[in-house]
PDB file of C-alpha atoms in Angstrom:
ATOM      1  CA  UNK A   1     -62.438 -39.861-165.767  1.00 42.00           C
ATOM      2  CA  UNK A   2     -58.921 -40.382-164.891  1.00 44.00           C
ATOM      3  CA  UNK A   3     -58.128 -36.702-165.398  1.00 40.00           C
ATOM      4  CA  UNK A   4     -61.032 -35.543-163.386  1.00 41.00           C
ATOM      5  CA  UNK A   5     -59.809 -37.727-160.405  1.00 42.00           C
ATOM      6  CA  UNK A   6     -56.301 -36.329-160.829  1.00 36.00           C
ATOM      7  CA  UNK A   7     -57.580 -32.741-160.924  1.00 44.00           C
ATOM      8  CA  UNK A   8     -59.745 -33.452-157.768  1.00 44.00           C
ATOM      9  CA  UNK A   9     -56.782 -34.843-155.992  1.00 43.00           C
ATOM     10  CA  UNK A  10     -54.391 -31.809-156.780  1.00 42.00           C
ATOM     11  CA  UNK A  11     -55.804 -29.325-154.080  1.00 46.00           C
ATOM     12  CA  UNK A  12     -55.066 -32.202-151.379  1.00 43.00           C
ATOM     13  CA  UNK A  13     -51.618 -33.388-152.223  1.00 42.00           C
ATOM     14  CA  UNK A  14     -49.691 -29.925-152.487  1.00 44.00           C
ATOM     15  CA  UNK A  15     -50.627 -28.919-149.004  1.00 45.00           C
ATOM     16  CA  UNK A  16     -47.713 -30.625-147.201  1.00 47.00           C
ATOM     17  CA  UNK A  17     -44.801 -29.576-149.649  1.00 45.00           C
ATOM     18  CA  UNK A  18     -46.270 -25.894-149.702  1.00 45.00           C
ATOM     19  CA  UNK A  19     -45.713 -25.740-145.980  1.00 45.00           C
ATOM     20  CA  UNK A  20     -42.170 -27.237-146.303  1.00 43.00           C
ATOM     21  CA  UNK A  21     -41.312 -24.650-148.862  1.00 40.00           C
ATOM     22  CA  UNK A  22     -42.372 -21.836-146.472  1.00 41.00           C
ATOM     23  CA  UNK A  23     -40.177 -23.206-143.732  1.00 37.00           C
ATOM     24  CA  UNK A  24     -37.171 -23.552-145.897  1.00 39.00           C
ATOM     25  CA  UNK A  25     -37.388 -19.932-147.088  1.00 35.00           C
ATOM     26  CA  UNK A  26     -38.141 -18.399-143.801  1.00 36.00           C
ATOM     27  CA  UNK A  27     -34.814 -19.928-142.165  1.00 31.00           C
ATOM     28  CA  UNK A  28     -32.220 -17.803-143.978  1.00 34.00           C
ATOM     29  CA  UNK A  29     -34.416 -14.615-143.623  1.00 35.00           C
ATOM     30  CA  UNK A  30     -34.561 -14.914-139.874  1.00 30.00           C
ATOM     31  CA  UNK A  31     -30.927 -16.220-139.124  1.00 35.00           C
ATOM     32  CA  UNK A  32     -28.904 -14.222-141.386  1.00 35.00           C
ATOM     33  CA  UNK A  33     -29.676 -10.631-140.328  1.00 37.00           C
ATOM     34  CA  UNK A  34     -29.881 -11.586-136.739  1.00 37.00           C
ATOM     35  CA  UNK A  35     -26.323 -12.882-136.830  1.00 36.00           C
ATOM     36  CA  UNK A  36     -25.096  -9.983-139.054  1.00 40.00           C
ATOM     37  CA  UNK A  37     -27.044  -7.223-140.759  1.00 44.00           C
ATOM     38  CA  UNK A  38     -24.592  -7.015-143.707  1.00 39.00           C
ATOM     39  CA  UNK A  39     -26.586  -9.901-145.435  1.00 37.00           C
ATOM     40  CA  UNK A  40     -29.843  -7.955-145.073  1.00 39.00           C
ATOM     41  CA  UNK A  41     -30.102  -7.423-148.812  1.00 36.00           C
ATOM     42  CA  UNK A  42     -29.767 -10.550-150.928  1.00 35.00           C
ATOM     43  CA  UNK A  43     -28.408  -8.674-153.856  1.00 37.00           C
ATOM     44  CA  UNK A  44     -25.530  -7.116-152.108  1.00 39.00           C
ATOM     45  CA  UNK A  45     -23.120 -10.006-151.943  1.00 41.00           C
ATOM     46  CA  UNK A  46     -23.404 -10.262-155.915  1.00 38.00           C
ATOM     47  CA  UNK A  47     -22.983  -6.638-156.602  1.00 41.00           C
ATOM     48  CA  UNK A  48     -20.036  -6.307-153.934  1.00 47.00           C
ATOM     49  CA  UNK A  49     -18.109  -8.929-155.785  1.00 45.00           C
ATOM     50  CA  UNK A  50     -17.431  -6.158-158.388  1.00 65.00           C
ATOM     51  CA  UNK A  51     -15.640  -3.862-155.723  1.00 76.00           C
ATOM     52  CA  UNK A  52     -11.958  -3.968-155.495  1.00 80.00           C
ATOM     53  CA  UNK A  53     -10.647  -3.623-151.979  1.00 90.00           C
ATOM     54  CA  UNK A  54      -7.479  -1.634-152.382  1.00 93.00           C
ATOM     55  CA  UNK A  55      -4.739  -2.019-149.730  1.00 93.00           C
ATOM     56  CA  UNK A  56      -3.290   1.249-148.378  1.00 95.00           C
ATOM     57  CA  UNK A  57       0.142   0.257-150.046  1.00 94.00           C
ATOM     58  CA  UNK A  58      -1.574   0.317-153.444  1.00 95.00           C
ATOM     59  CA  UNK A  59      -3.460   3.547-153.276  1.00 96.00           C
ATOM     60  CA  UNK A  60      -2.001   6.360-155.516  1.00 95.00           C
ATOM     61  CA  UNK A  61      -2.024  10.208-154.954  1.00 95.00           C
ATOM     62  CA  UNK A  62      -4.875  12.154-156.606  1.00 94.00           C
ATOM     63  CA  UNK A  63      -4.081  14.151-159.655  1.00 91.00           C
ATOM     64  CA  UNK A  64      -5.210  17.745-159.250  1.00 90.00           C
ATOM     65  CA  UNK A  65      -6.204  17.301-155.584  1.00 93.00           C
ATOM     66  CA  UNK A  66      -7.205  21.003-154.990  1.00 91.00           C
ATOM     67  CA  UNK A  67     -10.010  20.676-157.441  1.00 87.00           C
ATOM     68  CA  UNK A  68     -11.142  17.172-156.480  1.00 87.00           C
ATOM     69  CA  UNK A  69     -11.488  17.875-152.871  1.00 89.00           C
ATOM     70  CA  UNK A  70     -14.644  19.830-153.497  1.00 83.00           C
ATOM     71  CA  UNK A  71     -16.408  16.886-155.036  1.00 83.00           C
ATOM     72  CA  UNK A  72     -15.400  14.417-152.361  1.00 87.00           C
ATOM     73  CA  UNK A  73     -18.309  15.015-149.953  1.00 77.00           C
ATOM     74  CA  UNK A  74     -20.913  14.949-152.649  1.00 79.00           C
ATOM     75  CA  UNK A  75     -19.642  11.577-153.744  1.00 84.00           C
ATOM     76  CA  UNK A  76     -19.608   9.984-150.235  1.00 83.00           C
ATOM     77  CA  UNK A  77     -23.362  11.245-149.845  1.00 81.00           C
ATOM     78  CA  UNK A  78     -24.469   9.739-153.322  1.00 86.00           C
ATOM     79  CA  UNK A  79     -27.244   7.404-153.444  1.00 88.00           C
ATOM     80  CA  UNK A  80     -25.281   5.246-155.884  1.00 90.00           C
ATOM     81  CA  UNK A  81     -23.286   2.893-153.670  1.00 90.00           C
ATOM     82  CA  UNK A  82     -20.480   2.257-156.096  1.00 90.00           C
ATOM     83  CA  UNK A  83     -19.745   6.012-156.066  1.00 90.00           C
ATOM     84  CA  UNK A  84     -19.806   5.926-152.332  1.00 90.00           C
ATOM     85  CA  UNK A  85     -17.140   3.159-152.355  1.00 92.00           C
ATOM     86  CA  UNK A  86     -15.086   5.201-154.918  1.00 92.00           C
ATOM     87  CA  UNK A  87     -15.348   8.422-152.880  1.00 92.00           C
ATOM     88  CA  UNK A  88     -14.441   6.489-149.613  1.00 94.00           C
ATOM     89  CA  UNK A  89     -11.348   5.282-151.408  1.00 94.00           C
ATOM     90  CA  UNK A  90     -10.615   8.981-152.609  1.00 93.00           C
ATOM     91  CA  UNK A  91     -10.919   9.948-149.043  1.00 95.00           C
ATOM     92  CA  UNK A  92      -8.264   7.409-148.118  1.00 96.00           C
ATOM     93  CA  UNK A  93      -6.051   8.840-150.877  1.00 96.00           C
ATOM     94  CA  UNK A  94      -6.612  12.321-149.601  1.00 96.00           C
ATOM     95  CA  UNK A  95      -5.754  11.190-146.046  1.00 97.00           C
ATOM     96  CA  UNK A  96      -2.485   9.513-147.081  1.00 97.00           C
ATOM     97  CA  UNK A  97      -1.104  11.816-149.606  1.00 97.00           C
ATOM     98  CA  UNK A  98      -2.920  15.159-149.343  1.00 96.00           C
ATOM     99  CA  UNK A  99      -3.926  15.389-145.482  1.00 96.00           C
ATOM    100  CA  UNK A 100      -3.698  19.181-145.431  1.00 95.00           C
ATOM    101  CA  UNK A 101      -6.635  19.310-147.887  1.00 95.00           C
ATOM    102  CA  UNK A 102      -8.875  16.902-146.034  1.00 95.00           C
ATOM    103  CA  UNK A 103      -8.238  18.398-142.607  1.00 94.00           C
ATOM    104  CA  UNK A 104     -10.706  21.257-142.824  1.00 92.00           C
ATOM    105  CA  UNK A 105     -13.428  18.625-143.836  1.00 90.00           C
ATOM    106  CA  UNK A 106     -12.285  16.110-141.275  1.00 93.00           C
ATOM    107  CA  UNK A 107     -15.353  16.222-138.977  1.00 92.00           C
ATOM    108  CA  UNK A 108     -17.860  15.938-141.819  1.00 91.00           C
ATOM    109  CA  UNK A 109     -15.687  12.922-143.203  1.00 93.00           C
ATOM    110  CA  UNK A 110     -15.889  11.243-139.870  1.00 95.00           C
ATOM    111  CA  UNK A 111     -19.715  11.603-139.738  1.00 94.00           C
ATOM    112  CA  UNK A 112     -19.907  10.182-143.204  1.00 93.00           C
ATOM    113  CA  UNK A 113     -17.741   7.226-142.138  1.00 95.00           C
ATOM    114  CA  UNK A 114     -20.067   6.575-139.193  1.00 96.00           C
ATOM    115  CA  UNK A 115     -22.969   6.533-141.619  1.00 94.00           C
ATOM    116  CA  UNK A 116     -21.122   4.222-143.971  1.00 94.00           C
ATOM    117  CA  UNK A 117     -20.014   1.752-141.490  1.00 96.00           C
ATOM    118  CA  UNK A 118     -23.554   1.287-140.547  1.00 95.00           C
ATOM    119  CA  UNK A 119     -24.669   0.563-144.185  1.00 93.00           C
ATOM    120  CA  UNK A 120     -26.062  -2.873-144.571  1.00 91.00           C
ATOM    121  CA  UNK A 121     -24.084  -3.298-147.700  1.00 91.00           C
ATOM    122  CA  UNK A 122     -20.897  -5.143-147.409  1.00 90.00           C
ATOM    123  CA  UNK A 123     -18.807  -3.348-149.766  1.00 92.00           C
ATOM    124  CA  UNK A 124     -19.587   0.107-148.254  1.00 93.00           C
ATOM    125  CA  UNK A 125     -19.065  -1.143-144.748  1.00 95.00           C
ATOM    126  CA  UNK A 126     -15.706  -2.692-145.471  1.00 95.00           C
ATOM    127  CA  UNK A 127     -14.399   0.280-147.492  1.00 95.00           C
ATOM    128  CA  UNK A 128     -15.336   2.716-144.772  1.00 96.00           C
ATOM    129  CA  UNK A 129     -13.712   0.558-142.249  1.00 97.00           C
ATOM    130  CA  UNK A 130     -10.423   0.674-144.518  1.00 97.00           C
ATOM    131  CA  UNK A 131     -10.807   4.357-144.773  1.00 97.00           C
ATOM    132  CA  UNK A 132     -10.989   4.655-141.051  1.00 98.00           C
ATOM    133  CA  UNK A 133      -7.806   2.878-140.699  1.00 98.00           C
ATOM    134  CA  UNK A 134      -6.147   5.317-143.038  1.00 98.00           C
ATOM    135  CA  UNK A 135      -7.629   8.382-141.458  1.00 97.00           C
ATOM    136  CA  UNK A 136      -6.293   7.180-138.019  1.00 97.00           C
ATOM    137  CA  UNK A 137      -2.819   6.709-139.482  1.00 96.00           C
ATOM    138  CA  UNK A 138      -2.892  10.069-141.342  1.00 97.00           C
ATOM    139  CA  UNK A 139      -4.123  12.256-138.516  1.00 97.00           C
ATOM    140  CA  UNK A 140      -3.858  10.513-135.200  1.00 95.00           C
ATOM    141  CA  UNK A 141      -4.649  12.887-132.353  1.00 94.00           C
ATOM    142  CA  UNK A 142      -5.838  15.492-134.815  1.00 93.00           C
ATOM    143  CA  UNK A 143      -8.987  13.613-134.924  1.00 94.00           C
ATOM    144  CA  UNK A 144      -9.787  14.712-131.295  1.00 92.00           C
ATOM    145  CA  UNK A 145      -8.687  18.253-132.175  1.00 90.00           C
ATOM    146  CA  UNK A 146     -10.691  18.781-135.371  1.00 89.00           C
ATOM    147  CA  UNK A 147     -13.807  16.761-134.554  1.00 90.00           C
ATOM    148  CA  UNK A 148     -16.258  17.370-131.983  1.00 88.00           C
ATOM    149  CA  UNK A 149     -16.900  15.025-128.908  1.00 85.00           C
ATOM    150  CA  UNK A 150     -19.819  13.224-130.290  1.00 91.00           C
ATOM    151  CA  UNK A 151     -18.464  12.577-133.950  1.00 93.00           C
ATOM    152  CA  UNK A 152     -15.378  10.623-132.528  1.00 95.00           C
ATOM    153  CA  UNK A 153     -17.480   8.846-130.009  1.00 95.00           C
ATOM    154  CA  UNK A 154     -19.850   7.724-132.647  1.00 96.00           C
ATOM    155  CA  UNK A 155     -17.070   6.414-134.730  1.00 97.00           C
ATOM    156  CA  UNK A 156     -15.509   4.579-131.861  1.00 97.00           C
ATOM    157  CA  UNK A 157     -18.658   2.816-130.996  1.00 97.00           C
ATOM    158  CA  UNK A 158     -19.346   1.760-134.520  1.00 97.00           C
ATOM    159  CA  UNK A 159     -15.813   0.354-134.791  1.00 98.00           C
ATOM    160  CA  UNK A 160     -16.499  -1.761-131.599  1.00 98.00           C
ATOM    161  CA  UNK A 161     -19.738  -2.863-132.774  1.00 97.00           C
ATOM    162  CA  UNK A 162     -18.471  -4.049-136.162  1.00 97.00           C
ATOM    163  CA  UNK A 163     -15.578  -5.783-134.463  1.00 97.00           C
ATOM    164  CA  UNK A 164     -18.040  -7.675-132.349  1.00 96.00           C
ATOM    165  CA  UNK A 165     -19.936  -9.037-135.225  1.00 91.00           C
ATOM    166  CA  UNK A 166     -19.902 -12.504-136.622  1.00 88.00           C
ATOM    167  CA  UNK A 167     -19.005 -11.843-140.303  1.00 89.00           C
ATOM    168  CA  UNK A 168     -15.327 -12.359-140.316  1.00 91.00           C
ATOM    169  CA  UNK A 169     -14.094 -10.084-142.949  1.00 91.00           C
ATOM    170  CA  UNK A 170     -16.057  -7.196-141.363  1.00 94.00           C
ATOM    171  CA  UNK A 171     -14.782  -8.123-137.850  1.00 96.00           C
ATOM    172  CA  UNK A 172     -11.249  -8.437-138.988  1.00 96.00           C
ATOM    173  CA  UNK A 173     -11.363  -4.978-140.964  1.00 97.00           C
ATOM    174  CA  UNK A 174     -12.798  -3.223-137.852  1.00 97.00           C
ATOM    175  CA  UNK A 175     -10.104  -4.909-135.706  1.00 97.00           C
ATOM    176  CA  UNK A 176      -7.528  -3.472-138.033  1.00 97.00           C
ATOM    177  CA  UNK A 177      -9.217   0.032-137.634  1.00 98.00           C
ATOM    178  CA  UNK A 178      -9.009  -0.305-133.937  1.00 98.00           C
ATOM    179  CA  UNK A 179      -5.492  -1.325-133.942  1.00 97.00           C
ATOM    180  CA  UNK A 180      -4.659   1.631-136.114  1.00 97.00           C
ATOM    181  CA  UNK A 181      -6.626   3.953-133.690  1.00 98.00           C
ATOM    182  CA  UNK A 182      -4.425   2.742-130.869  1.00 97.00           C
ATOM    183  CA  UNK A 183      -1.207   2.743-132.755  1.00 97.00           C
ATOM    184  CA  UNK A 184      -1.551   6.336-134.172  1.00 97.00           C
ATOM    185  CA  UNK A 185      -3.147   8.182-130.980  1.00 96.00           C
ATOM    186  CA  UNK A 186      -1.811   9.106-127.630  1.00 95.00           C
ATOM    187  CA  UNK A 187      -2.865   6.616-125.077  1.00 95.00           C
ATOM    188  CA  UNK A 188      -4.083   9.004-122.314  1.00 94.00           C
ATOM    189  CA  UNK A 189      -6.805  10.849-124.129  1.00 94.00           C
ATOM    190  CA  UNK A 190      -7.852   7.756-126.058  1.00 96.00           C
ATOM    191  CA  UNK A 191      -8.225   5.832-122.805  1.00 95.00           C
ATOM    192  CA  UNK A 192     -10.612   8.370-121.487  1.00 93.00           C
ATOM    193  CA  UNK A 193     -12.700   7.610-124.607  1.00 94.00           C
ATOM    194  CA  UNK A 194     -12.507   3.925-124.209  1.00 95.00           C
ATOM    195  CA  UNK A 195     -13.153   3.845-120.563  1.00 93.00           C
ATOM    196  CA  UNK A 196     -17.017   4.267-120.747  1.00 88.00           C
ATOM    197  CA  UNK A 197     -17.205   1.359-123.308  1.00 93.00           C
ATOM    198  CA  UNK A 198     -16.222  -1.425-121.013  1.00 90.00           C
ATOM    199  CA  UNK A 199     -19.726  -1.020-119.274  1.00 90.00           C
ATOM    200  CA  UNK A 200     -21.478  -1.511-122.649  1.00 94.00           C
ATOM    201  CA  UNK A 201     -24.459  -3.962-122.478  1.00 95.00           C
ATOM    202  CA  UNK A 202     -22.958  -6.064-125.442  1.00 96.00           C
ATOM    203  CA  UNK A 203     -20.385  -8.420-123.857  1.00 95.00           C
ATOM    204  CA  UNK A 204     -18.463  -8.571-127.068  1.00 96.00           C
ATOM    205  CA  UNK A 205     -18.204  -4.734-127.400  1.00 97.00           C
ATOM    206  CA  UNK A 206     -16.967  -4.828-123.692  1.00 96.00           C
ATOM    207  CA  UNK A 207     -14.266  -7.498-124.635  1.00 96.00           C
ATOM    208  CA  UNK A 208     -13.102  -5.427-127.691  1.00 97.00           C
ATOM    209  CA  UNK A 209     -13.063  -2.250-125.603  1.00 97.00           C
ATOM    210  CA  UNK A 210     -11.009  -3.931-122.893  1.00 97.00           C
ATOM    211  CA  UNK A 211      -8.493  -5.240-125.580  1.00 97.00           C
ATOM    212  CA  UNK A 212      -7.926  -1.800-126.902  1.00 97.00           C
ATOM    213  CA  UNK A 213      -7.600  -0.453-123.369  1.00 97.00           C
ATOM    214  CA  UNK A 214      -5.040  -2.904-122.556  1.00 97.00           C
ATOM    215  CA  UNK A 215      -3.016  -1.920-125.663  1.00 96.00           C
ATOM    216  CA  UNK A 216      -3.309   1.846-124.561  1.00 96.00           C
ATOM    217  CA  UNK A 217      -2.070   0.952-121.248  1.00 96.00           C
ATOM    218  CA  UNK A 218       0.908  -0.921-122.463  1.00 94.00           C
ATOM    219  CA  UNK A 219       1.902   2.090-124.366  1.00 93.00           C
ATOM    220  CA  UNK A 220       1.429   4.534-121.370  1.00 92.00           C
ATOM    221  CA  UNK A 221       4.649   3.848-119.332  1.00 87.00           C
ATOM    222  CA  UNK A 222       5.017   5.146-115.743  1.00 91.00           C
ATOM    223  CA  UNK A 223       4.427   8.870-116.538  1.00 91.00           C
ATOM    224  CA  UNK A 224       1.121   8.195-118.423  1.00 92.00           C
ATOM    225  CA  UNK A 225      -0.158   5.849-115.624  1.00 94.00           C
ATOM    226  CA  UNK A 226       0.798   8.332-112.968  1.00 92.00           C
ATOM    227  CA  UNK A 227      -1.235  10.919-114.884  1.00 94.00           C
ATOM    228  CA  UNK A 228      -4.329   8.842-115.416  1.00 95.00           C
ATOM    229  CA  UNK A 229      -3.987   7.304-111.842  1.00 95.00           C
ATOM    230  CA  UNK A 230      -3.090   3.694-110.730  1.00 95.00           C
ATOM    231  CA  UNK A 231      -6.242   3.413-108.853  1.00 96.00           C
ATOM    232  CA  UNK A 232      -8.653   4.434-111.870  1.00 95.00           C
ATOM    233  CA  UNK A 233      -6.730   1.956-114.034  1.00 96.00           C
ATOM    234  CA  UNK A 234      -7.285  -0.956-111.633  1.00 96.00           C
ATOM    235  CA  UNK A 235     -10.938   0.018-111.352  1.00 95.00           C
ATOM    236  CA  UNK A 236     -11.226  -0.310-115.132  1.00 94.00           C
ATOM    237  CA  UNK A 237      -9.499  -3.602-115.022  1.00 95.00           C
ATOM    238  CA  UNK A 238     -11.707  -5.255-112.154  1.00 93.00           C
ATOM    239  CA  UNK A 239     -14.747  -4.288-114.279  1.00 86.00           C
ATOM    240  CA  UNK A 240     -13.507  -6.831-117.007  1.00 92.00           C
ATOM    241  CA  UNK A 241     -11.630  -9.226-114.755  1.00 93.00           C
ATOM    242  CA  UNK A 242     -14.693 -11.476-114.349  1.00 89.00           C
ATOM    243  CA  UNK A 243     -16.489 -10.755-117.526  1.00 93.00           C
ATOM    244  CA  UNK A 244     -17.982 -13.781-119.402  1.00 92.00           C
ATOM    245  CA  UNK A 245     -15.520 -13.581-122.472  1.00 95.00           C
ATOM    246  CA  UNK A 246     -12.145 -14.833-122.061  1.00 96.00           C
ATOM    247  CA  UNK A 247     -10.664 -12.006-124.313  1.00 96.00           C
ATOM    248  CA  UNK A 248     -12.053  -9.457-121.818  1.00 96.00           C
ATOM    249  CA  UNK A 249     -10.611 -11.309-118.811  1.00 96.00           C
ATOM    250  CA  UNK A 250      -7.229 -11.574-120.485  1.00 97.00           C
ATOM    251  CA  UNK A 251      -7.092  -7.827-121.538  1.00 97.00           C
ATOM    252  CA  UNK A 252      -7.927  -7.047-117.826  1.00 96.00           C
ATOM    253  CA  UNK A 253      -5.231  -9.277-116.521  1.00 96.00           C
ATOM    254  CA  UNK A 254      -2.769  -7.629-118.930  1.00 96.00           C
ATOM    255  CA  UNK A 255      -3.859  -4.076-117.538  1.00 97.00           C
ATOM    256  CA  UNK A 256      -3.260  -5.304-113.871  1.00 97.00           C
ATOM    257  CA  UNK A 257       0.311  -6.614-114.833  1.00 96.00           C
ATOM    258  CA  UNK A 258       1.039  -3.305-116.518  1.00 95.00           C
ATOM    259  CA  UNK A 259      -0.038  -1.203-113.597  1.00 96.00           C
ATOM    260  CA  UNK A 260       1.760  -3.570-111.096  1.00 95.00           C
ATOM    261  CA  UNK A 261       5.051  -3.122-113.128  1.00 94.00           C
ATOM    262  CA  UNK A 262       4.657   0.566-113.109  1.00 94.00           C
ATOM    263  CA  UNK A 263       3.780   0.649-109.362  1.00 94.00           C
ATOM    264  CA  UNK A 264       6.936  -1.242-108.475  1.00 92.00           C
ATOM    265  CA  UNK A 265       8.955   1.138-110.447  1.00 91.00           C
ATOM    266  CA  UNK A 266       7.374   4.293-109.035  1.00 89.00           C
ATOM    267  CA  UNK A 267       9.231   6.146-106.432  1.00 81.00           C
ATOM    268  CA  UNK A 268       5.992   7.854-105.137  1.00 81.00           C
ATOM    269  CA  UNK A 269       4.807   4.584-103.509  1.00 81.00           C
ATOM    270  CA  UNK A 270       7.432   4.953-100.748  1.00 80.00           C
ATOM    271  CA  UNK A 271       7.331   1.932 -98.623  1.00 85.00           C
ATOM    272  CA  UNK A 272       3.816   0.989 -99.354  1.00 91.00           C
ATOM    273  CA  UNK A 273       3.543  -2.559-100.595  1.00 94.00           C
ATOM    274  CA  UNK A 274       1.436  -3.689-103.651  1.00 95.00           C
ATOM    275  CA  UNK A 275      -0.923  -5.674-101.350  1.00 95.00           C
ATOM    276  CA  UNK A 276      -1.463  -2.711 -99.096  1.00 95.00           C
ATOM    277  CA  UNK A 277      -2.010  -0.428-101.962  1.00 96.00           C
ATOM    278  CA  UNK A 278      -4.727  -2.759-103.372  1.00 96.00           C
ATOM    279  CA  UNK A 279      -6.471  -3.166-100.047  1.00 96.00           C
ATOM    280  CA  UNK A 280      -6.366   0.527 -99.495  1.00 95.00           C
ATOM    281  CA  UNK A 281      -7.948   1.398-102.708  1.00 96.00           C
ATOM    282  CA  UNK A 282     -10.310  -1.372-103.886  1.00 96.00           C
ATOM    283  CA  UNK A 283     -13.028  -3.252-102.334  1.00 95.00           C
ATOM    284  CA  UNK A 284     -11.881  -6.405-100.321  1.00 95.00           C
ATOM    285  CA  UNK A 285     -12.935  -8.878-103.017  1.00 94.00           C
ATOM    286  CA  UNK A 286     -11.409  -7.011-105.964  1.00 95.00           C
ATOM    287  CA  UNK A 287      -8.275  -6.347-104.041  1.00 96.00           C
ATOM    288  CA  UNK A 288      -7.931 -10.060-102.992  1.00 95.00           C
ATOM    289  CA  UNK A 289      -8.433 -11.090-106.671  1.00 94.00           C
ATOM    290  CA  UNK A 290      -5.771  -8.745-107.981  1.00 95.00           C
ATOM    291  CA  UNK A 291      -3.107  -9.762-105.356  1.00 95.00           C
ATOM    292  CA  UNK A 292      -3.843 -13.354-106.152  1.00 94.00           C
ATOM    293  CA  UNK A 293      -3.494 -12.540-109.785  1.00 94.00           C
ATOM    294  CA  UNK A 294      -0.130 -10.939-109.375  1.00 94.00           C
ATOM    295  CA  UNK A 295       1.049 -13.734-107.003  1.00 91.00           C
ATOM    296  CA  UNK A 296       0.198 -16.494-109.392  1.00 88.00           C
ATOM    297  CA  UNK A 297       2.310 -14.684-112.051  1.00 81.00           C
ATOM    298  CA  UNK A 298       5.268 -14.270-109.829  1.00 68.00           C
ATOM    299  CA  UNK A 299       5.008 -17.705-108.282  1.00 55.00           C
ATOM    300  CA  UNK A 300       3.173 -19.822-110.885  1.00 54.00           C
ATOM    301  CA  UNK A 301       3.098 -22.896-108.568  1.00 46.00           C
ATOM    302  CA  UNK A 302       0.735 -20.959-106.181  1.00 42.00           C
ATOM    303  CA  UNK A 303      -1.862 -20.727-109.014  1.00 41.00           C
ATOM    304  CA  UNK A 304      -2.459 -24.421-108.799  1.00 40.00           C
TER     305      UNK A 304
END
């Protein structure tokens, strides 16, 4: 009789623990992908632990590169993710040691990089970001010449998106790729590419774009700023000057300081003052903000 009583009780007592188990399981499934899609597949982190992330300094030339270049694209298109990572590392080796062989396939490689960066598996994503850095360093402005408009823009957008994510090692790798991009390309054509990104709906993407723009502007010098135009540069800056993230605002201030310095060195300004220039070319509220910003830098006590 005791056993029957216990059996009859079983359907009643498990109800509360059963609901608690469902709640516990649902939390990581909902929170992890929303923060970062790299963790979408639970098995990925375990498998990714077997991948070696090789620094550029430790990569070696490819033996018989002429023969191996033919199989490079096939490897990057493989359904076996370990082969994809291996091929991405080979693409890095071609870029660093055999760039002339990779150049004719550069646009296809860039599109494969875009696809790999979007891959939810962490190993593929990080390896493709490392490959992007090496390709920027190897080809620089040739990326704009040998890839079409859309291919480069897609790569740029994916780098900004990954640099804006929460997963630290992905974010840092994307930041390195953006840094390599700015460091290896002429600032003027790159600035035209980055210009549209400061209006992106994602505030983190806007901030990352603003940071890259500020690095471009700091490289331009007076001649480059004259060619792009002081006024368009200030318009880019005011878009980020009141943005929500402090990184975007700091980048915008850096752009304003660079433009002001170049303006003061320019012989074309004649007798026009900085204040007059700003009020002549910007909306009153923006002109006032920029004049105040420069004044606070020149006379720090006025900023208090």
